[in-house]
Short mmCIF file of C-alpha atoms and ligand atoms in Angstrom, two decimals:
data_model
loop_
_atom_site.label_atom_id
_atom_site.label_comp_id
_atom_site.label_asym_id
_atom_site.label_seq_id
_atom_site.Cartn_x
_atom_site.Cartn_y
_atom_site.Cartn_z
CA CYS A 7 -13.44 4.50 -10.06
CA PRO A 8 -11.26 6.34 -7.58
CA LEU A 9 -8.98 8.03 -10.08
CA ARG A 10 -9.44 11.65 -11.02
CA ALA A 11 -6.94 14.10 -12.46
CA ALA A 12 -8.63 16.77 -10.40
CA ASP A 13 -6.99 15.21 -7.40
CA ALA A 14 -3.61 15.63 -8.96
CA VAL A 15 -1.31 16.18 -6.05
CA SER A 16 0.03 19.68 -6.05
CA CYS A 17 2.96 19.28 -3.78
CA CYS A 18 5.52 16.73 -2.77
CA HIS A 19 7.23 16.55 0.58
CA PRO A 20 8.99 19.92 0.91
CA CYS A 21 12.34 18.44 1.85
CA VAL A 22 12.65 15.84 -0.82
CA LEU A 23 15.42 16.97 -3.09
CA LEU A 24 15.00 14.09 -5.44
CA SER A 25 17.64 15.41 -7.75
CA HIS A 26 19.90 16.61 -4.96
CA ARG A 27 22.37 17.97 -7.46
CA ALA A 28 23.03 21.37 -8.95
CA THR A 29 21.78 20.28 -12.36
CA PRO A 30 18.33 18.69 -12.40
CA VAL A 31 18.28 15.01 -13.34
CA PRO A 32 16.47 14.48 -16.65
CA SER A 33 12.94 13.26 -15.93
CA GLU A 34 13.53 10.16 -18.07
CA LEU A 35 16.38 9.15 -15.75
CA LEU A 36 14.20 9.83 -12.72
CA THR A 37 11.36 7.79 -14.17
CA GLN A 38 13.71 4.92 -15.01
CA SER A 39 15.14 5.00 -11.51
CA VAL A 40 11.66 4.90 -9.94
CA LEU A 41 10.60 2.06 -12.22
CA LEU A 42 13.68 0.00 -11.40
CA SER A 43 13.07 0.53 -7.67
CA HIS A 44 9.45 -0.51 -8.14
CA ARG A 45 10.33 -3.65 -10.07
CA ALA A 46 12.95 -4.64 -7.52
CA THR A 47 10.52 -4.36 -4.61
CA CYS A 48 7.22 -5.69 -5.95
CA HIS A 49 5.97 -9.21 -5.25
CA PRO A 50 4.92 -11.05 -7.30
CA ARG A 51 7.17 -9.67 -10.05
CA ALA A 52 5.47 -8.43 -13.22
CA GLU A 53 6.91 -11.36 -15.20
CA ASP A 54 5.41 -13.82 -12.69
CA LEU A 55 1.99 -12.24 -13.09
CA GLN A 56 1.89 -12.02 -16.88
CA GLY A 57 0.08 -14.92 -18.48
CA HIS A 58 0.10 -16.93 -15.27
CA ARG A 59 -3.21 -18.69 -14.64
CA TRP A 60 -3.57 -18.72 -10.85
CA ALA A 61 -5.66 -21.43 -9.22
CA THR A 62 -8.73 -20.51 -7.21
CA PHE A 63 -9.53 -21.86 -3.76
CA SER A 64 -11.94 -24.80 -3.67
CA PRO A 65 -15.23 -24.38 -1.78
CA GLU A 66 -13.74 -26.56 0.98
CA GLU A 67 -10.65 -24.35 1.23
CA ILE A 68 -12.80 -21.21 1.34
CA CYS A 69 -14.90 -22.81 4.06
CA ALA A 70 -11.75 -23.60 6.04
CA TYR A 71 -10.66 -19.94 5.89
CA GLN A 72 -14.16 -18.80 6.85
CA SER A 73 -14.06 -21.15 9.84
CA GLN A 74 -10.77 -19.78 11.12
CA PRO A 75 -10.87 -17.84 14.39
CA MET A 76 -11.02 -14.08 13.80
CA ALA A 77 -7.65 -13.54 15.50
CA GLU A 78 -5.96 -16.13 13.27
CA MET A 79 -7.23 -14.50 10.06
CA TRP A 80 -6.26 -11.04 11.27
CA GLN A 81 -2.80 -12.33 12.06
CA ARG A 82 -2.50 -13.84 8.58
CA CYS A 83 -3.46 -10.56 6.91
CA ALA A 84 -1.28 -8.56 9.27
CA ARG A 85 1.71 -10.73 8.41
CA ARG A 86 1.09 -10.34 4.68
CA VAL A 87 0.54 -6.60 4.82
CA THR A 88 3.67 -6.22 6.97
CA GLU A 89 5.72 -8.11 4.38
CA ALA A 90 4.24 -5.82 1.71
CA ILE A 91 5.08 -2.72 3.78
CA GLU A 92 8.68 -3.90 4.24
CA ARG A 93 8.97 -4.02 0.45
CA VAL A 94 7.55 -0.49 0.22
CA VAL A 95 10.17 0.69 2.74
CA GLU A 96 12.85 -0.78 0.47
CA PHE A 97 11.24 0.99 -2.51
CA ALA A 98 11.33 4.31 -0.64
CA LYS A 99 15.00 3.86 0.29
CA ARG A 100 15.81 3.46 -3.41
CA LEU A 101 14.10 6.74 -4.35
CA ARG A 102 16.59 9.49 -5.17
CA GLY A 103 16.92 11.80 -2.21
CA PHE A 104 14.80 9.80 0.20
CA LEU A 105 17.76 8.67 2.30
CA GLN A 106 19.00 12.29 2.35
CA LEU A 107 15.92 13.17 4.39
CA SER A 108 16.20 13.23 8.13
CA GLN A 109 15.28 9.91 9.72
CA HIS A 110 12.29 11.67 11.25
CA ASP A 111 11.01 12.79 7.82
CA GLN A 112 11.58 9.32 6.38
CA ILE A 113 9.51 7.78 9.18
CA VAL A 114 6.77 10.42 8.81
CA LEU A 115 6.45 9.72 5.07
CA LEU A 116 6.48 5.96 5.51
CA LYS A 117 3.99 5.95 8.38
CA ALA A 118 1.63 8.09 6.32
CA GLY A 119 2.18 6.54 2.92
CA ALA A 120 3.34 2.90 3.08
CA MET A 121 -0.14 1.42 3.48
CA GLU A 122 -1.41 3.54 0.59
CA VAL A 123 1.31 2.10 -1.65
CA VAL A 124 0.47 -1.44 -0.48
CA LEU A 125 -3.14 -0.88 -1.44
CA LEU A 126 -2.08 0.65 -4.76
CA ARG A 127 0.20 -2.31 -5.50
CA MET A 128 -2.55 -4.75 -4.60
CA CYS A 129 -4.21 -4.11 -7.96
CA ARG A 130 -1.27 -5.96 -9.61
CA ALA A 131 -2.33 -9.17 -7.82
CA LEU A 132 -5.98 -8.80 -8.76
CA ASP A 133 -7.40 -11.14 -11.40
CA ALA A 134 -9.35 -8.89 -13.79
CA ALA A 135 -11.62 -11.74 -14.95
CA THR A 136 -12.85 -12.75 -11.48
CA GLY A 137 -12.04 -9.70 -9.34
CA ALA A 138 -10.26 -12.09 -6.97
CA VAL A 139 -6.89 -11.29 -5.36
CA LEU A 140 -3.82 -13.48 -4.99
CA PHE A 141 -3.75 -14.63 -1.36
CA GLU A 142 -1.45 -17.36 -0.03
CA GLY A 143 -0.83 -18.67 -3.55
CA LYS A 144 -4.38 -18.81 -4.96
CA LEU A 145 -7.09 -16.38 -6.05
CA ALA A 146 -9.43 -15.31 -3.24
CA GLY A 147 -12.66 -13.33 -3.39
CA PRO A 148 -13.92 -11.13 -0.53
CA GLU A 149 -15.99 -14.00 0.87
CA LEU A 150 -12.79 -15.81 1.88
CA PHE A 151 -12.07 -13.03 4.41
CA ARG A 152 -15.42 -13.36 6.20
CA SER A 153 -13.88 -14.43 9.51
CA LEU A 154 -12.09 -11.06 9.78
CA GLY A 155 -15.43 -9.66 10.89
CA CYS A 156 -15.04 -6.43 8.91
CA PRO A 157 -17.00 -6.94 5.65
CA GLU A 158 -17.13 -3.20 4.88
CA LEU A 159 -13.34 -2.86 5.03
CA VAL A 160 -12.86 -5.99 2.92
CA ALA A 161 -15.39 -4.69 0.39
CA SER A 162 -13.65 -1.29 0.28
CA VAL A 163 -10.25 -2.94 -0.24
CA PHE A 164 -11.59 -5.03 -3.12
CA ASP A 165 -13.55 -2.14 -4.64
CA PHE A 166 -10.47 0.05 -4.69
CA ALA A 167 -8.26 -2.69 -6.14
CA ARG A 168 -10.87 -3.51 -8.81
CA GLY A 169 -11.30 0.16 -9.74
CA LEU A 170 -7.55 0.65 -10.11
CA SER A 171 -7.09 -2.66 -11.92
CA ALA A 172 -9.74 -1.64 -14.45
CA LEU A 173 -7.51 1.29 -15.47
CA ARG A 174 -4.84 -1.20 -16.53
CA CYS A 175 -2.01 1.02 -15.34
CA SER A 176 1.43 0.03 -16.57
CA GLU A 177 4.19 -0.89 -14.13
CA SER A 178 5.76 2.51 -14.89
CA GLU A 179 2.56 4.32 -13.97
CA LEU A 180 2.19 2.31 -10.77
CA ALA A 181 5.84 3.02 -9.95
CA LEU A 182 5.37 6.76 -10.44
CA LEU A 183 2.07 6.74 -8.56
CA SER A 184 3.76 4.92 -5.67
CA ALA A 185 6.59 7.48 -5.54
CA LEU A 186 4.08 10.32 -5.64
CA LEU A 187 1.98 8.84 -2.84
CA LEU A 188 5.03 8.37 -0.65
CA LEU A 189 6.50 11.82 -1.30
CA ASN A 190 3.12 13.45 -0.82
CA ALA A 191 2.14 11.31 2.18
CA GLY A 192 0.45 13.18 4.96
CA GLN A 193 0.21 16.42 2.96
CA PRO A 194 -3.14 18.24 3.03
CA LEU A 195 -5.46 17.01 0.35
CA SER A 196 -6.45 20.48 -0.71
CA PRO A 197 -5.46 21.06 -4.37
CA SER A 198 -4.82 24.67 -3.48
CA VAL A 199 -1.70 23.72 -1.56
CA PRO A 200 1.06 25.82 -3.19
CA LYS A 201 3.90 24.04 -4.88
CA CYS A 202 6.88 23.67 -2.55
CA PRO A 203 9.72 25.81 -3.92
CA GLN A 204 12.40 23.56 -2.43
CA VAL A 205 11.16 20.33 -3.87
CA SER A 206 12.79 19.00 -7.00
CA LEU A 207 9.89 19.89 -9.25
CA GLY A 208 11.53 17.73 -11.88
CA LEU A 209 10.08 14.52 -10.55
CA CYS A 210 6.98 16.08 -9.07
CA SER A 211 5.83 17.75 -12.27
CA HIS A 212 6.89 14.74 -14.32
CA LEU A 213 4.89 12.46 -12.05
CA CYS A 214 1.88 14.72 -12.19
CA HIS A 215 1.96 15.11 -15.95
CA SER A 216 2.91 11.53 -16.81
CA VAL A 217 0.28 9.83 -14.70
CA SER A 218 -2.24 12.63 -14.12
CA PRO A 219 -5.21 10.69 -15.61
CA GLN A 220 -4.47 7.83 -13.23
CA LEU A 221 -3.74 9.68 -10.00
CA PRO A 222 -5.59 7.88 -7.24
CA ALA A 223 -7.94 10.12 -5.33
CA PRO A 224 -5.77 10.54 -2.20
CA GLY A 225 -8.98 11.11 -0.24
CA ARG A 226 -10.16 7.63 -1.23
CA LEU A 227 -6.92 5.93 -0.24
CA ARG A 228 -6.71 7.87 3.00
CA ALA A 229 -10.31 6.94 3.81
CA LEU A 230 -9.42 3.28 3.21
CA CYS A 231 -6.42 3.52 5.53
CA SER A 232 -8.56 5.24 8.17
CA GLN A 233 -11.16 2.51 7.84
CA HIS A 234 -8.41 -0.05 8.40
CA LEU A 235 -7.20 1.79 11.51
CA GLU A 236 -10.75 1.88 12.88
CA GLN A 237 -11.10 -1.89 12.35
CA VAL A 238 -7.77 -2.52 14.04
CA GLN A 239 -9.17 -0.74 17.11
CA VAL A 240 -12.39 -2.77 16.92
CA PHE A 241 -10.36 -5.98 16.70
CA ARG A 242 -8.20 -4.95 19.65
CA ARG A 243 -11.24 -4.32 21.80
CA LEU A 244 -12.58 -7.77 20.93
CA HIS A 245 -9.21 -9.51 21.35
CA PRO A 246 -7.02 -7.41 23.68
CA ALA A 247 -4.63 -10.29 24.29
CA GLY A 248 -4.74 -11.44 20.66
CA PHE A 249 -3.12 -8.24 19.44
CA SER A 250 0.12 -8.57 21.29
CA ALA A 251 2.94 -10.91 20.29
CA ALA A 252 1.06 -12.64 17.49
CA PHE A 253 1.14 -9.49 15.34
CA PRO A 254 4.35 -8.30 13.65
CA PRO A 255 6.04 -5.47 15.62
CA LEU A 256 6.06 -3.25 12.53
CA TYR A 257 2.30 -3.72 12.11
CA ARG A 258 1.73 -2.82 15.78
CA GLU A 259 4.06 0.19 15.50
CA LEU A 260 2.30 1.52 12.41
CA PHE A 261 -1.30 0.76 13.24
CA ALA A 262 -1.47 0.55 17.03
CA PRO A 263 1.55 2.50 18.35
CA ASP A 264 0.08 2.66 21.82
CA ALA A 265 0.18 -1.16 21.87
CA ALA A 266 3.59 -1.40 20.24
CA ASP A 267 5.30 -1.18 23.60
CA GLY A 268 3.64 -4.44 24.67
CA SER A 269 1.04 -2.76 26.83
CA ALA A 270 -1.79 -4.20 24.71
CA GLY A 271 -4.90 -4.95 26.68
CA THR A 272 -3.79 -2.93 29.66
CA ARG A 273 -5.61 0.27 28.59
O1 Z7D B 8 -3.89 -10.31 0.57
S1 Z7D B 8 -4.11 -9.54 1.71
O2 Z7D B 8 -3.78 -10.08 2.98
C1 Z7D B 8 -5.76 -9.06 1.76
C2 Z7D B 8 -6.36 -8.83 2.99
C3 Z7D B 8 -7.67 -8.43 3.04
C4 Z7D B 8 -8.36 -8.24 1.84
F1 Z7D B 8 -9.64 -7.84 1.90
C5 Z7D B 8 -7.74 -8.45 0.62
C6 Z7D B 8 -6.43 -8.86 0.58
C7 Z7D B 8 -3.24 -8.03 1.52
C8 Z7D B 8 -3.78 -7.00 2.44
C9 Z7D B 8 -3.59 -7.12 3.79
C10 Z7D B 8 -4.13 -6.16 4.64
C11 Z7D B 8 -4.82 -5.10 4.09
O3 Z7D B 8 -5.36 -4.10 4.86
C12 Z7D B 8 -5.46 -4.38 6.21
C13 Z7D B 8 -6.64 -5.25 6.45
C14 Z7D B 8 -7.68 -5.26 5.55
C15 Z7D B 8 -8.79 -6.05 5.84
C16 Z7D B 8 -8.82 -6.77 7.02
C17 Z7D B 8 -7.73 -6.76 7.88
C18 Z7D B 8 -6.63 -5.99 7.59
C19 Z7D B 8 -5.01 -4.98 2.75
C20 Z7D B 8 -4.48 -5.93 1.91
C21 Z7D B 8 -3.21 -7.58 0.06
C22 Z7D B 8 -1.95 -6.78 -0.08
C23 Z7D B 8 -1.04 -7.20 1.03
C24 Z7D B 8 -1.75 -8.27 1.79
#
């Protein structure tokens, strides 16, 4: 399982004054604020997931997905992950102090951390009994994604989601983990990184102490995101034209910035 307290993050983004006030905001208020932001920006909502018995795809439906052209399946996943990232952006904007960052810092944190939060949130849509994930309204196992042509990435995505799901984190823990990942995005993984004096240690220390047994190993999430980036490049080489207009601009900007200006396939 990818979660180890030893990887407890030791520093949040140095400029994030989450309680940008003279008197620190009580950690309970901060936690409540993060949870509300999480609940408002997660899909499906927690209440939709609880007790709901999701249907599984029939063998014929799975076969239809497996028969889809690679580009079509990549576009489907790209659209879904882009929608998920847009919700993470909204979550970040609701975090105390985030909008007080410079636009540059906001973009740096989101570029480095949004995908990690998407992957963290994915465990909410995983069915513990079957290890299948909610995809286009039904439960899908890794075999449904065969036409993507990247079985190792798909396996890694499912393994991570299953490992996190097995910890049965509460929505509050996932909310705090998401805030921590975003505020720590892009920071060195070394645990020896000194605490940032400027940061509002209120939230940082609260996050680290409240969810320390569940902190995702940032190295594991970063490796997963790197694996995704590698596969995006593989896909682009196989389908130079297929990566242009059919992919959401935000997806191209985040994961293939050199192609985001429409020059795909010309390099
Ligand atoms: O439901 S999903 O489309 C899904 C895709 C692949 C998978 F193995 C499991 C789920 C989704 C997702 C989309 C792209 C992801 O990384 C990029 C990626 C991974 C694998 C192949 C292509 C792209 C990860 C997750 C889950 C959360 C948001 C949407």
